[in-house]
Coordinates of C-alpha atoms and ligand atoms in Angstrom, one line a residue:
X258 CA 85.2 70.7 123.2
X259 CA 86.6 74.4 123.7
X260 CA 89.9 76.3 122.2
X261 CA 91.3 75.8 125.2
X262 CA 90.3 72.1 126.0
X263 CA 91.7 71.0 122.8
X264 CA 94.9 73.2 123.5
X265 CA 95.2 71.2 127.1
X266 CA 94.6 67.9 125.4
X267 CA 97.4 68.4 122.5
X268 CA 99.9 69.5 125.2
X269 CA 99.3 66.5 126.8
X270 CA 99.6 64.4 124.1
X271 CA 103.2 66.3 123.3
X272 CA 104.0 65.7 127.0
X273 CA 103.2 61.7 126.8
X274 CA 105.5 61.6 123.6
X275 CA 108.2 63.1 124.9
X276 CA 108.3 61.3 128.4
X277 CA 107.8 57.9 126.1
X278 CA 111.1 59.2 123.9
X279 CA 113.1 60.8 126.6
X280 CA 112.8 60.0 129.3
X281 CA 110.7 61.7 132.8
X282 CA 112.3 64.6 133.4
X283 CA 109.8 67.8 132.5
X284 CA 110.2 70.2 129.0
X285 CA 108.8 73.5 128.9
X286 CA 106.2 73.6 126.3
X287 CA 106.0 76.3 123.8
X288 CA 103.8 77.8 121.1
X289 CA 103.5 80.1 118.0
X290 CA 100.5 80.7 116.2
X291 CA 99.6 80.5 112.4
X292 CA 97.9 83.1 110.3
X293 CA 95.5 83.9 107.9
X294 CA 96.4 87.2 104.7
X295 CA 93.7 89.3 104.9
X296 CA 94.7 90.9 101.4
X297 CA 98.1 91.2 100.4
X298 CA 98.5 88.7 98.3
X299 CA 102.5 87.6 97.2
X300 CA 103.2 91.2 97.7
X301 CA 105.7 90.5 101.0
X302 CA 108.8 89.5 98.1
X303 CA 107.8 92.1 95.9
X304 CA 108.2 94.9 99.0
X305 CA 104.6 95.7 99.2
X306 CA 102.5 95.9 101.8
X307 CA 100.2 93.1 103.8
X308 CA 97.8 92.7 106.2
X309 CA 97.5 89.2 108.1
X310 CA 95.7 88.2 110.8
X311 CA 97.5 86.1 113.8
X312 CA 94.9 82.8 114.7
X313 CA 94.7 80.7 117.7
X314 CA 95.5 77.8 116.0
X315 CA 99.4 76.9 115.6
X316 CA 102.6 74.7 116.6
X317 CA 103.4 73.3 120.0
X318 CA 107.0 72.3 121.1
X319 CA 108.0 70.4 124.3
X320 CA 111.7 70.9 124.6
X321 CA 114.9 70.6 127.0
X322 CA 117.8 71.9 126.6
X323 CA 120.8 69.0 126.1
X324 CA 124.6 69.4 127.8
X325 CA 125.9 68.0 124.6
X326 CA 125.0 69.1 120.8
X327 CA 122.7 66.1 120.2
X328 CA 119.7 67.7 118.2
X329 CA 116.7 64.7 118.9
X330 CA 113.8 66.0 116.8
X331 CA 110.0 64.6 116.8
X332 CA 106.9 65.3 115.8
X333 CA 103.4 64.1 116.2
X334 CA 102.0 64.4 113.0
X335 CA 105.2 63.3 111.0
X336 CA 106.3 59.9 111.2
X337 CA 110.1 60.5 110.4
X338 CA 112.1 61.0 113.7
X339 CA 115.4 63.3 112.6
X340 CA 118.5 62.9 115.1
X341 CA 121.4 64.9 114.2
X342 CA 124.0 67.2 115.9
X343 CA 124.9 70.4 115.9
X344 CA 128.4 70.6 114.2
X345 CA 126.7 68.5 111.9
X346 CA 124.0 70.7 110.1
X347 CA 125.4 72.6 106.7
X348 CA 124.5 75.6 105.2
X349 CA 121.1 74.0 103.3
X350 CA 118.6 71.5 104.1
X351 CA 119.6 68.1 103.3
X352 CA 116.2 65.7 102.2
X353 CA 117.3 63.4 105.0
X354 CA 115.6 66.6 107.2
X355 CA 111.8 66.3 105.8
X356 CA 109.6 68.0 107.6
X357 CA 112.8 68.6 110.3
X358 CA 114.7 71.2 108.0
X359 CA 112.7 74.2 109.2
X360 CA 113.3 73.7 113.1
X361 CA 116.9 72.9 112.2
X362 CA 117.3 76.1 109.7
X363 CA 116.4 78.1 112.9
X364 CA 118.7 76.8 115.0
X365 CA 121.4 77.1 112.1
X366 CA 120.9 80.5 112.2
X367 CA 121.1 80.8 116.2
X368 CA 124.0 77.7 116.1
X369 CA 126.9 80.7 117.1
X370 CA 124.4 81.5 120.2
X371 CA 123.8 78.0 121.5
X372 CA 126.9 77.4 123.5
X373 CA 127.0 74.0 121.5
X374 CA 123.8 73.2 123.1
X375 CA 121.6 70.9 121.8
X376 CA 117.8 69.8 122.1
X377 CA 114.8 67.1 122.5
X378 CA 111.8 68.4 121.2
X379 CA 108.7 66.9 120.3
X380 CA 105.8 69.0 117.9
X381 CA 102.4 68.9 117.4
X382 CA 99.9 71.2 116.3
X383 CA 96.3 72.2 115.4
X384 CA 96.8 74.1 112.0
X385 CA 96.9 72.4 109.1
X386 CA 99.9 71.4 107.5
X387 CA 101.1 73.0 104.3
X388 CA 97.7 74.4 103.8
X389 CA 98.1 78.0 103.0
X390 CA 98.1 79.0 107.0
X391 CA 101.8 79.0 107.7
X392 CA 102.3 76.0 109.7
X393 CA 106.0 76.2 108.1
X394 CA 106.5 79.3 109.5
X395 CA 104.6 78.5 112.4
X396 CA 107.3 75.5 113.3
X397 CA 110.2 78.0 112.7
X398 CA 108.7 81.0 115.1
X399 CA 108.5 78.2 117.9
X400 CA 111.4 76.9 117.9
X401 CA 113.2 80.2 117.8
X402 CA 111.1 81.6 120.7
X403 CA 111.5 78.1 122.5
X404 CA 115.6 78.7 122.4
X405 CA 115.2 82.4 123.0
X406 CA 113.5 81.8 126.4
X407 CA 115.6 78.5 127.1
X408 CA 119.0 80.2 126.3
X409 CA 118.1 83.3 127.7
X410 CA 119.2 85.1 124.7
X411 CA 116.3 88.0 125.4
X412 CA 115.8 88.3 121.4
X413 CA 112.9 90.9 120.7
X414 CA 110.3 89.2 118.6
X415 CA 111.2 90.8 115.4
X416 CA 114.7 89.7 115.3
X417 CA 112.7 86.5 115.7
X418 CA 111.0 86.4 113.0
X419 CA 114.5 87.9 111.0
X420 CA 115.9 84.3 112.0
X421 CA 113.1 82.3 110.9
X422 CA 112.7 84.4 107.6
X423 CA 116.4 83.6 107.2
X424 CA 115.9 79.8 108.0
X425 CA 113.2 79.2 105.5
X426 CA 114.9 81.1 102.5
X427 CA 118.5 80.5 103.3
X428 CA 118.3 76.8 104.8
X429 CA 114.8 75.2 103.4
X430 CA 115.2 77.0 100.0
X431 CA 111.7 78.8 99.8
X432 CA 112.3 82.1 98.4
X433 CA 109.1 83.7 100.7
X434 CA 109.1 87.2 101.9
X435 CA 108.7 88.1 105.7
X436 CA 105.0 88.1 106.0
X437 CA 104.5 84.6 107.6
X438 CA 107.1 84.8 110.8
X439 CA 106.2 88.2 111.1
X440 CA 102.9 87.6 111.6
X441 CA 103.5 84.4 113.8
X442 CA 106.3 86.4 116.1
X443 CA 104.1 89.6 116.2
X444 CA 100.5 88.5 116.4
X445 CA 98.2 90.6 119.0
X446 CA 94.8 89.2 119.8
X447 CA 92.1 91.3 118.3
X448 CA 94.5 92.7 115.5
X449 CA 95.4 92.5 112.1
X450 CA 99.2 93.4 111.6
X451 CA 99.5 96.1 108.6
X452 CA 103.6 95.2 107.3
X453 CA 105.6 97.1 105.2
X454 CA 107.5 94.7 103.7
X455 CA 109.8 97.0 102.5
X456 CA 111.5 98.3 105.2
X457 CA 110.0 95.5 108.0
X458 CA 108.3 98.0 109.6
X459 CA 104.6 97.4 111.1
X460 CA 101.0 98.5 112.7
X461 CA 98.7 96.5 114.7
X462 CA 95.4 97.8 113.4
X463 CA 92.4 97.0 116.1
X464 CA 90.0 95.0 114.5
X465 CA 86.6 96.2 115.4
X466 CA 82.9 93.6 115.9
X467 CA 81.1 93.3 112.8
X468 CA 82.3 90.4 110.9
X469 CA 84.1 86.9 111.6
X470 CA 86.4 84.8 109.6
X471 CA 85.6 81.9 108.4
X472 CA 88.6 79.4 106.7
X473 CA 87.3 76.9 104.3
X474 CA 89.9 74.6 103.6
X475 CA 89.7 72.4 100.3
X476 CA 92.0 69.7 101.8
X477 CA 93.4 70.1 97.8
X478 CA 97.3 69.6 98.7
X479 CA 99.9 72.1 97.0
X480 CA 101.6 70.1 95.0
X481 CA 105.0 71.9 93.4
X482 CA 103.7 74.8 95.4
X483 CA 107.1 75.4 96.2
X484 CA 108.5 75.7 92.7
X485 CA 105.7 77.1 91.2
X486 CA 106.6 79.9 94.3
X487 CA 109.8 80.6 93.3
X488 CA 108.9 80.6 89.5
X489 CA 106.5 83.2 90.6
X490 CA 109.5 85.4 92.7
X491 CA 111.6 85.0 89.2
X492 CA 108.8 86.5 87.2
X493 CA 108.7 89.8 89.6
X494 CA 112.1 90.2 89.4
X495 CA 112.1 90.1 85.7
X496 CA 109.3 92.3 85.1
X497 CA 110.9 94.6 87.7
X498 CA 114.0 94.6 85.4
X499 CA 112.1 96.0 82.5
X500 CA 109.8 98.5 84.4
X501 CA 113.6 100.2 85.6
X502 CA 114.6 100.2 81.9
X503 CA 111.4 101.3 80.5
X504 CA 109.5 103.5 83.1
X505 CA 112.2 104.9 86.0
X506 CA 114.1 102.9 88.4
X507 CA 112.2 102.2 91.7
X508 CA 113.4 100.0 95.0
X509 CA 110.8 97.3 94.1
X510 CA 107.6 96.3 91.8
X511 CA 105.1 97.0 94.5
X512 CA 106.4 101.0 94.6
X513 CA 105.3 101.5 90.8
X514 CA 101.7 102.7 89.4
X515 CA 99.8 102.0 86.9
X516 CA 101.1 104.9 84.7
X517 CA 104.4 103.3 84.7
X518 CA 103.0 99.6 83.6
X519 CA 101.5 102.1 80.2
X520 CA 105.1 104.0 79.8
X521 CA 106.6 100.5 79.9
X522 CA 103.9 98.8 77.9
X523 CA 105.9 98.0 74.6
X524 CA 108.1 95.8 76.3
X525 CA 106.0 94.9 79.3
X526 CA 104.5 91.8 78.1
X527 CA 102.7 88.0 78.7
X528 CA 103.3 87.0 82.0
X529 CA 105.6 89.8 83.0
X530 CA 102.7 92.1 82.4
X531 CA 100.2 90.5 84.3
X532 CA 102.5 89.6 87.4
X533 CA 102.8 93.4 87.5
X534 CA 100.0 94.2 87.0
X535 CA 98.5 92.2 89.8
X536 CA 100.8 93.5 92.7
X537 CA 100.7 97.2 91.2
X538 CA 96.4 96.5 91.8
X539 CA 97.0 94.7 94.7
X540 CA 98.9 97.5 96.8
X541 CA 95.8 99.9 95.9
X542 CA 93.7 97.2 97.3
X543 CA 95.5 96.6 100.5
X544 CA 95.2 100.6 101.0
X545 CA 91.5 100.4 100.7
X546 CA 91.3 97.4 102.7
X547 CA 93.2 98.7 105.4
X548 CA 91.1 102.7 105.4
X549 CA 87.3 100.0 105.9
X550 CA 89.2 98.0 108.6
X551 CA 89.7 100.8 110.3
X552 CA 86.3 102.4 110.1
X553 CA 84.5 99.3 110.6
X554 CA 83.3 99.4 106.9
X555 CA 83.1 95.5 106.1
X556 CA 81.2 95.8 103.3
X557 CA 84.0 97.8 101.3
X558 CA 86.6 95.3 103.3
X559 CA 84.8 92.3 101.7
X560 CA 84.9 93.9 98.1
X561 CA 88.2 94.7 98.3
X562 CA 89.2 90.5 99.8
X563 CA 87.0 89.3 96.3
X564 CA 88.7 91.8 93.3
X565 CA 91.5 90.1 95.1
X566 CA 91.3 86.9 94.4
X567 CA 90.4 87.5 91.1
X568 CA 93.6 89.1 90.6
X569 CA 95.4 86.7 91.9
X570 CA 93.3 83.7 89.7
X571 CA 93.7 85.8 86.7
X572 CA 96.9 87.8 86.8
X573 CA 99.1 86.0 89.1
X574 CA 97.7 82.5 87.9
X575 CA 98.2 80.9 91.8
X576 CA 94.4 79.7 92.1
X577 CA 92.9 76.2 91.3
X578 CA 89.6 75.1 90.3
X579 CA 88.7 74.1 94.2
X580 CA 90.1 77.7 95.3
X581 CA 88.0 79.5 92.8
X582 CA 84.4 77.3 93.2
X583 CA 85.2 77.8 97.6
X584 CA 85.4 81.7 97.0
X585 CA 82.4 81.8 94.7
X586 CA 80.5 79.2 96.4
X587 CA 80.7 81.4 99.3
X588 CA 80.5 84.8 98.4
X589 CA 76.9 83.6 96.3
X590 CA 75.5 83.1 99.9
X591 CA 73.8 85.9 102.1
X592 CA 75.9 87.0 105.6
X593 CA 79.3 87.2 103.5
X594 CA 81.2 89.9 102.3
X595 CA 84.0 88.5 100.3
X596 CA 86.0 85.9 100.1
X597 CA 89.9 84.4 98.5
X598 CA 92.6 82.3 98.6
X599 CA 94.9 82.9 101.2
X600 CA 98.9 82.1 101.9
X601 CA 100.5 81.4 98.5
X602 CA 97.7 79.6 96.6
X603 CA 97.8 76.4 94.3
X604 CA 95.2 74.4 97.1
X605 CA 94.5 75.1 100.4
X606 CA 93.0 77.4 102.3
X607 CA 90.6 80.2 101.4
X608 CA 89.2 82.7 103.8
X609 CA 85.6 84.9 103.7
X610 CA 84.4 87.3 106.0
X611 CA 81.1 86.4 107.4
X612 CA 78.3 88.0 109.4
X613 CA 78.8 87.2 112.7
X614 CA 77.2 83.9 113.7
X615 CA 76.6 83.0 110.0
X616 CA 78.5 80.3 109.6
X617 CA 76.1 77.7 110.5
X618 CA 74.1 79.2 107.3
X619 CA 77.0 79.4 105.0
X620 CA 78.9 76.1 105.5
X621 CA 76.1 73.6 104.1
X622 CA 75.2 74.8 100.8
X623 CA 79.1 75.8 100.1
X624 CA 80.0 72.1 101.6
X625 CA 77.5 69.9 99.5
X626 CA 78.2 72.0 96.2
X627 CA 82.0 71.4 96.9
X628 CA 81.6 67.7 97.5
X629 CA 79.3 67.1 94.6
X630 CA 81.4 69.2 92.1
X631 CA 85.1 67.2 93.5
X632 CA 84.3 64.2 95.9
X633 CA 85.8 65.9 99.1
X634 CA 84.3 67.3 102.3
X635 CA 86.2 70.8 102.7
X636 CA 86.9 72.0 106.3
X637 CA 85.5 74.7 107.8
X638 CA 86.3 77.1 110.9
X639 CA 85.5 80.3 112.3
X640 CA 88.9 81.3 113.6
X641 CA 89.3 84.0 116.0
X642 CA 92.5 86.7 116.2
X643 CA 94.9 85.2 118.5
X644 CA 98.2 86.7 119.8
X645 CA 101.7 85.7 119.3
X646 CA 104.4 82.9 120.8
X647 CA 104.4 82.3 124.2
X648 CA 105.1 79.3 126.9
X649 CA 102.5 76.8 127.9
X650 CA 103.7 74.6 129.9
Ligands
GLA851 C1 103.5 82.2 101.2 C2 104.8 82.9 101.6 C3 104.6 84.3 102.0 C4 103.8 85.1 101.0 C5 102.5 84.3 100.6 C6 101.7 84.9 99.5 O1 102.7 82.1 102.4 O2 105.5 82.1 102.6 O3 105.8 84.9 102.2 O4 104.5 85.4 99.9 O5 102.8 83.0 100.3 O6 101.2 86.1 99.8

């Protein structure tokens, strides 16, 4: 089955749920795409810069506007249904929500432009859920789009992605930075997207023949990931605290260099230090990664994806066992050029740039080590650069 035979079929199965939960008349059918990091890693919080790659698998969202502020939510992989109104959603999620809370922190953040109009929707998707590829933010950038194009509100896609950002840390409580809906509202097939977190601004960078990327997923769920997340987004901003005391005052960690980690190195210490020292390393490697994208030089790309993941194992301490034995399982095989985790960490997904066309080499000795070493098939999927949100259906 193609892509875009397994897209047709999912729409129809959306289409068949919604007709069996509201009734005949037609919804337009929307989508937004997940992503993959190239390299980059947690440096979107800490103001740096990252480089993620839109791919063609994502959320789907049959919807129809309602004349009164019902809000009837479904989804196809989620067996909670979530009916609500709009006067009725506060400020935060409640746990009543589940999965529900990040459609409904979008439209919390667009409620003033609704006209007290609510929805039916039914989702369904293709990525993997809570797996490292943004299938949270994903869910948000959909929805958002979806009422853009419905309400006519003519949004461009970067305010877009503003909302959504605002949904997940404001509503749902994660305290993420913008990479995710920026890369799901601004994908471009063929492209990476270089973001400067910082000031939200952005490049598509063309991305040439040469390699493929393959996404090996170790089904490990991220258990706490979300705490663990924020403990992590605490740590920055402490060891930012002491860098302005001890070195000079700066807008954010990722602006500093390494001679300000040694001016600061009396009172730059444990976990402080090494969270530091991780994005201060990482920003050098996005900037190489970045200068061999652009030249074709996948070799030097790969390096740069590998000394990530090791920084982020050892200094930011958001790997796992499964991540680490993927990556190295990989990278040990001829055809690939480097490999890590990618999205937050703690289980899911890992990425590794391939030859193209070596996948069908590289999969069966990384699979059989992987299921020997922890009794579960990973997934695996060459996944191409797809663009950003658009209608359907
Ligand atoms: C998650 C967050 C992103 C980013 C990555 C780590 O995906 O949602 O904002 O911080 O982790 O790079």
């Amino acid at each position: 089955m193609t892509g875009t035979e397994s897209q047709q079929r999912l729409i129809a199965a959306i289409l068949a749920r919604f007709r069996a939960e509201f009734g005949a008349e037609l919804p337009a059918v929307f989508f937004a795409p997940g992503r993959v990091n190239l390299i980059g890693a947690h440096l979107d919080y800490n103001g740096g810069d990252v480089l993620p790659v839109t791919v063609d698998l994502g959320v789907d969202v049959a919807i129809r506007l309602r004349d009164d502020d019902r809000l009837r939510l479904r989804s196809l992989d989620q067996t909670a249904a979530v009916d609500t109104r709009l006067g009725e959603l506060g400020d935060t999620r409640t746990t009543a929500q589940g999965w529900a809370a990040y459609p409904l922190g979008v439209v919390r953040m667009l409620s003033e432009r609704l006209d007290g109009r609510g929805f039916d929707a039914v989702f369904g998707g293709d990525l993997p859920m809570a797996s490292g590829m943004s299938s949270s933010a994903a869910l948000e950038v959909a929805t958002a789009y979806a009422l853009d194009q419905l309400c006519g509100l003519a949004l461009p896609n970067r305010e877009l992605a503003l909302v959504c950002h605002a949904a997940e840390t404001r509503f749902v409580g994660v305290q993420c930075g913008i990479m995710d809906q920026f890369a799901s509202a601004l994908g471009r097939a063929g492209h990476a997207l270089w973001l400067h977190c910082a000031d939200a601004s952005f490049e598509h960078v063309e991305i040439h023949a040469g390699f493929e990327l393959l996404v090996m997923d170790t089904k490990k769920p991220r258990t706490l990931a979300s705490v663990a997340f924020n403990e992590r987004v605490r740590e920055c901003g402490e060891a930012l605290e002491v860098l302005r005391a001890h070195a000079r005052v700066l807008p954010n960690l990722a602006s500093y260099g390494e001679a300000d980690l040694a001016r600061a190195a009396p009172w730059l210490a444990g976990v402080h230090l090494k969270r530091a020292r991780h994005v201060v390393s990482e920003m050098q490697r996005v900037a190489r990664g970045v200068a061999a994208l652009r030249v074709g030089e996948i070799a030097a790309l790969g390096a740069a994806l590998s000394s990530s993941h090791r920084s982020t194992a050892v200094d930011y301490e958001v790997s796992c066992a499964e991540l680490d034995t993927i990556t190295a399982a990989a990278c040990a095989q001829p055809g690939v050029f480097g490999a890590r985790l990618t999205g937050a960490g703690f289980g899911g997904c890992a990425i590794a740039l391939i030859e193209p066309g070596a996948a069908e080499r590289v999969v069966p000795p990384v699979r059989d080590g992987f299921l020997r070493r922890f009794g579960v098939e990973p997934g695996f999927r060459v996944l191409a650069a797809g663009g950003g949100p658009r209608r359907v259906a």
